[in-house]
Short mmCIF file of C-alpha atoms in Angstrom, two decimals:
data_model
loop_
_atom_site.label_atom_id
_atom_site.label_comp_id
_atom_site.label_asym_id
_atom_site.label_seq_id
_atom_site.Cartn_x
_atom_site.Cartn_y
_atom_site.Cartn_z
CA UNK A 315 259.90 -41.09 281.92
CA UNK A 316 259.20 -38.06 279.90
CA UNK A 317 258.29 -38.31 276.20
CA UNK A 318 260.82 -36.50 274.05
CA UNK A 319 260.45 -35.79 270.36
CA UNK A 320 263.19 -34.08 268.39
CA UNK A 321 262.70 -32.28 265.09
CA UNK A 322 265.87 -31.50 263.13
CA UNK A 323 265.82 -28.61 260.70
CA UNK A 324 268.35 -27.17 258.31
CA UNK A 325 267.78 -23.92 256.43
CA UNK A 326 264.09 -23.95 257.32
CA UNK A 327 263.51 -27.50 256.06
CA UNK A 328 262.73 -30.44 258.32
CA UNK A 329 265.38 -33.08 257.71
CA UNK A 330 264.51 -35.65 260.37
CA UNK A 331 262.60 -36.44 263.54
CA UNK A 332 263.29 -38.73 266.48
CA UNK A 333 261.38 -39.89 269.53
CA UNK A 334 262.13 -41.80 272.72
CA UNK A 335 258.69 -43.48 272.70
CA UNK A 336 258.74 -47.21 271.92
CA UNK A 337 255.62 -46.65 269.79
CA UNK A 338 257.65 -44.40 267.47
CA UNK A 339 260.53 -46.89 266.99
CA UNK A 340 261.29 -47.88 263.39
CA UNK A 341 260.88 -51.54 264.42
CA UNK A 342 257.21 -50.88 265.26
CA UNK A 343 256.65 -49.44 261.80
CA UNK A 344 258.34 -52.43 260.15
CA UNK A 345 256.17 -54.80 262.24
CA UNK A 346 253.02 -52.88 261.30
CA UNK A 347 253.98 -53.12 257.63
CA UNK A 348 254.73 -56.88 257.97
CA UNK A 349 258.32 -56.32 256.85
CA UNK A 350 259.79 -57.94 259.97
CA UNK A 351 258.70 -60.57 262.51
CA UNK A 352 258.77 -60.22 266.29
CA UNK A 353 261.58 -62.79 266.43
CA UNK A 354 263.59 -60.77 263.91
CA UNK A 355 263.03 -57.60 265.99
CA UNK A 356 264.44 -59.40 269.06
CA UNK A 357 267.42 -60.62 267.05
CA UNK A 358 268.12 -57.16 265.60
CA UNK A 359 267.82 -55.51 269.04
CA UNK A 360 270.29 -58.06 270.43
CA UNK A 361 272.72 -57.31 267.58
CA UNK A 362 272.18 -53.60 268.11
CA UNK A 363 273.28 -53.83 271.75
CA UNK A 364 276.52 -55.56 270.83
CA UNK A 365 277.37 -53.57 267.68
CA UNK A 366 275.87 -50.12 268.54
CA UNK A 367 274.73 -50.04 264.90
CA UNK A 368 271.39 -48.47 263.97
CA UNK A 369 268.33 -50.78 263.92
CA UNK A 370 267.51 -50.08 260.26
CA UNK A 371 271.10 -50.62 259.13
CA UNK A 372 271.17 -54.02 260.84
CA UNK A 373 267.91 -54.95 259.08
CA UNK A 374 269.50 -54.08 255.73
CA UNK A 375 272.70 -56.01 256.56
CA UNK A 376 270.63 -59.08 257.46
CA UNK A 377 268.61 -58.80 254.24
CA UNK A 378 265.33 -58.24 256.09
CA UNK A 379 264.63 -55.05 254.10
CA UNK A 380 266.34 -53.20 251.27
CA UNK A 381 268.19 -49.94 251.72
CA UNK A 382 265.61 -48.26 249.48
CA UNK A 383 262.79 -49.49 251.72
CA UNK A 384 264.69 -48.39 254.83
CA UNK A 385 264.97 -44.84 253.50
CA UNK A 386 261.22 -44.75 252.76
CA UNK A 387 260.35 -46.26 256.17
CA UNK A 388 262.55 -43.72 257.97
CA UNK A 389 260.87 -40.89 256.07
CA UNK A 390 257.39 -42.19 256.95
CA UNK A 391 258.43 -42.74 260.57
CA UNK A 392 259.78 -39.18 260.87
CA UNK A 393 256.58 -37.76 259.39
CA UNK A 394 254.46 -39.79 261.83
CA UNK A 395 256.51 -38.44 264.74
CA UNK A 396 255.98 -34.88 263.51
CA UNK A 397 252.23 -35.36 262.93
CA UNK A 398 251.85 -36.87 266.40
CA UNK A 399 252.90 -33.50 267.82
CA UNK A 400 249.65 -31.98 266.55
CA UNK A 401 247.70 -34.12 269.04
CA UNK A 402 249.56 -32.77 272.06
CA UNK A 403 247.58 -30.26 274.07
CA UNK A 404 250.23 -29.47 276.67
CA UNK A 405 254.01 -29.64 276.62
CA UNK A 406 257.29 -27.81 276.45
CA UNK A 407 259.62 -27.05 273.59
CA UNK A 408 263.19 -25.94 273.28
CA UNK A 409 264.72 -24.35 270.21
CA UNK A 410 268.46 -24.91 269.89
CA UNK A 411 270.59 -23.35 267.23
CA UNK A 412 273.93 -24.71 266.18
CA UNK A 413 275.50 -27.80 264.72
CA UNK A 414 273.30 -30.80 264.16
CA UNK A 415 274.38 -33.90 266.05
CA UNK A 416 276.37 -36.46 264.12
CA UNK A 417 273.65 -38.87 263.11
CA UNK A 418 272.09 -40.41 260.06
CA UNK A 419 269.48 -38.01 258.72
CA UNK A 420 267.00 -39.06 256.08
CA UNK A 421 265.85 -35.91 254.29
CA UNK A 422 262.09 -35.53 254.23
CA UNK A 423 260.45 -34.47 251.01
CA UNK A 424 258.11 -32.03 252.73
CA UNK A 425 258.82 -28.42 253.55
CA UNK A 426 257.95 -27.01 256.95
CA UNK A 427 254.81 -25.38 255.48
CA UNK A 428 253.65 -28.68 253.94
CA UNK A 429 254.15 -30.49 257.26
CA UNK A 430 252.23 -27.82 259.16
CA UNK A 431 249.32 -27.89 256.71
CA UNK A 432 249.11 -31.71 256.76
CA UNK A 433 249.42 -31.81 260.54
CA UNK A 434 246.64 -29.26 261.02
CA UNK A 435 244.44 -31.17 258.58
CA UNK A 436 245.00 -34.41 260.52
CA UNK A 437 244.22 -32.68 263.82
CA UNK A 438 241.03 -31.15 262.39
CA UNK A 439 239.94 -34.56 261.05
CA UNK A 440 240.40 -36.13 264.49
CA UNK A 441 238.48 -33.28 266.13
CA UNK A 442 235.58 -33.85 263.71
CA UNK A 443 235.62 -37.60 264.42
CA UNK A 444 235.62 -36.98 268.18
CA UNK A 445 232.76 -34.47 267.89
CA UNK A 446 230.69 -36.78 265.68
CA UNK A 447 231.29 -40.00 267.60
CA UNK A 448 231.61 -38.57 271.10
CA UNK A 449 235.28 -39.36 271.69
CA UNK A 450 237.47 -42.43 271.85
CA UNK A 451 235.43 -44.02 274.68
CA UNK A 452 232.34 -44.35 272.48
CA UNK A 453 231.37 -47.93 271.66
CA UNK A 454 230.07 -48.46 268.15
CA UNK A 455 227.96 -51.38 267.02
CA UNK A 456 226.62 -52.41 263.66
CA UNK A 457 222.90 -52.51 263.01
CA UNK A 458 221.76 -55.90 261.72
CA UNK A 459 218.43 -54.62 260.46
CA UNK A 460 219.47 -51.60 258.42
CA UNK A 461 217.02 -52.42 255.60
CA UNK A 462 214.12 -52.18 258.09
CA UNK A 463 215.35 -48.81 259.27
CA UNK A 464 215.58 -47.46 255.73
CA UNK A 465 212.05 -48.53 254.78
CA UNK A 466 210.37 -46.64 257.64
#
């Protein structure tokens, strides 16, 4: 299906972000950070289906992570979702005013301006890398004889 990313704002401040991409799931972040095992992810997802509780809350209830760590992980995850938007070259957006949905929002510590500046910096860095290396399809190899190259 279609990738959907939602940015929630209140009074001009980003308060949360969500995505339907599996790559953006909080479980992927916890795996990447070695805070959870693949078996634990399966167990939590199974519990989530039966309880309808949020993934992170189940992890806290099971003692896999602390509530403090969950809040930090959710903040990092939301920021990653927002920054990923700066790599999109084509898409659609919808702006909806009104009540926020009833959901657990983890307030981000960055203002909209801070997020925009960081996102643009990340995008510019990737553009420089692509220009220098020739894109993501470029194969890099190490030179075994670098001392010989330097002496000539």
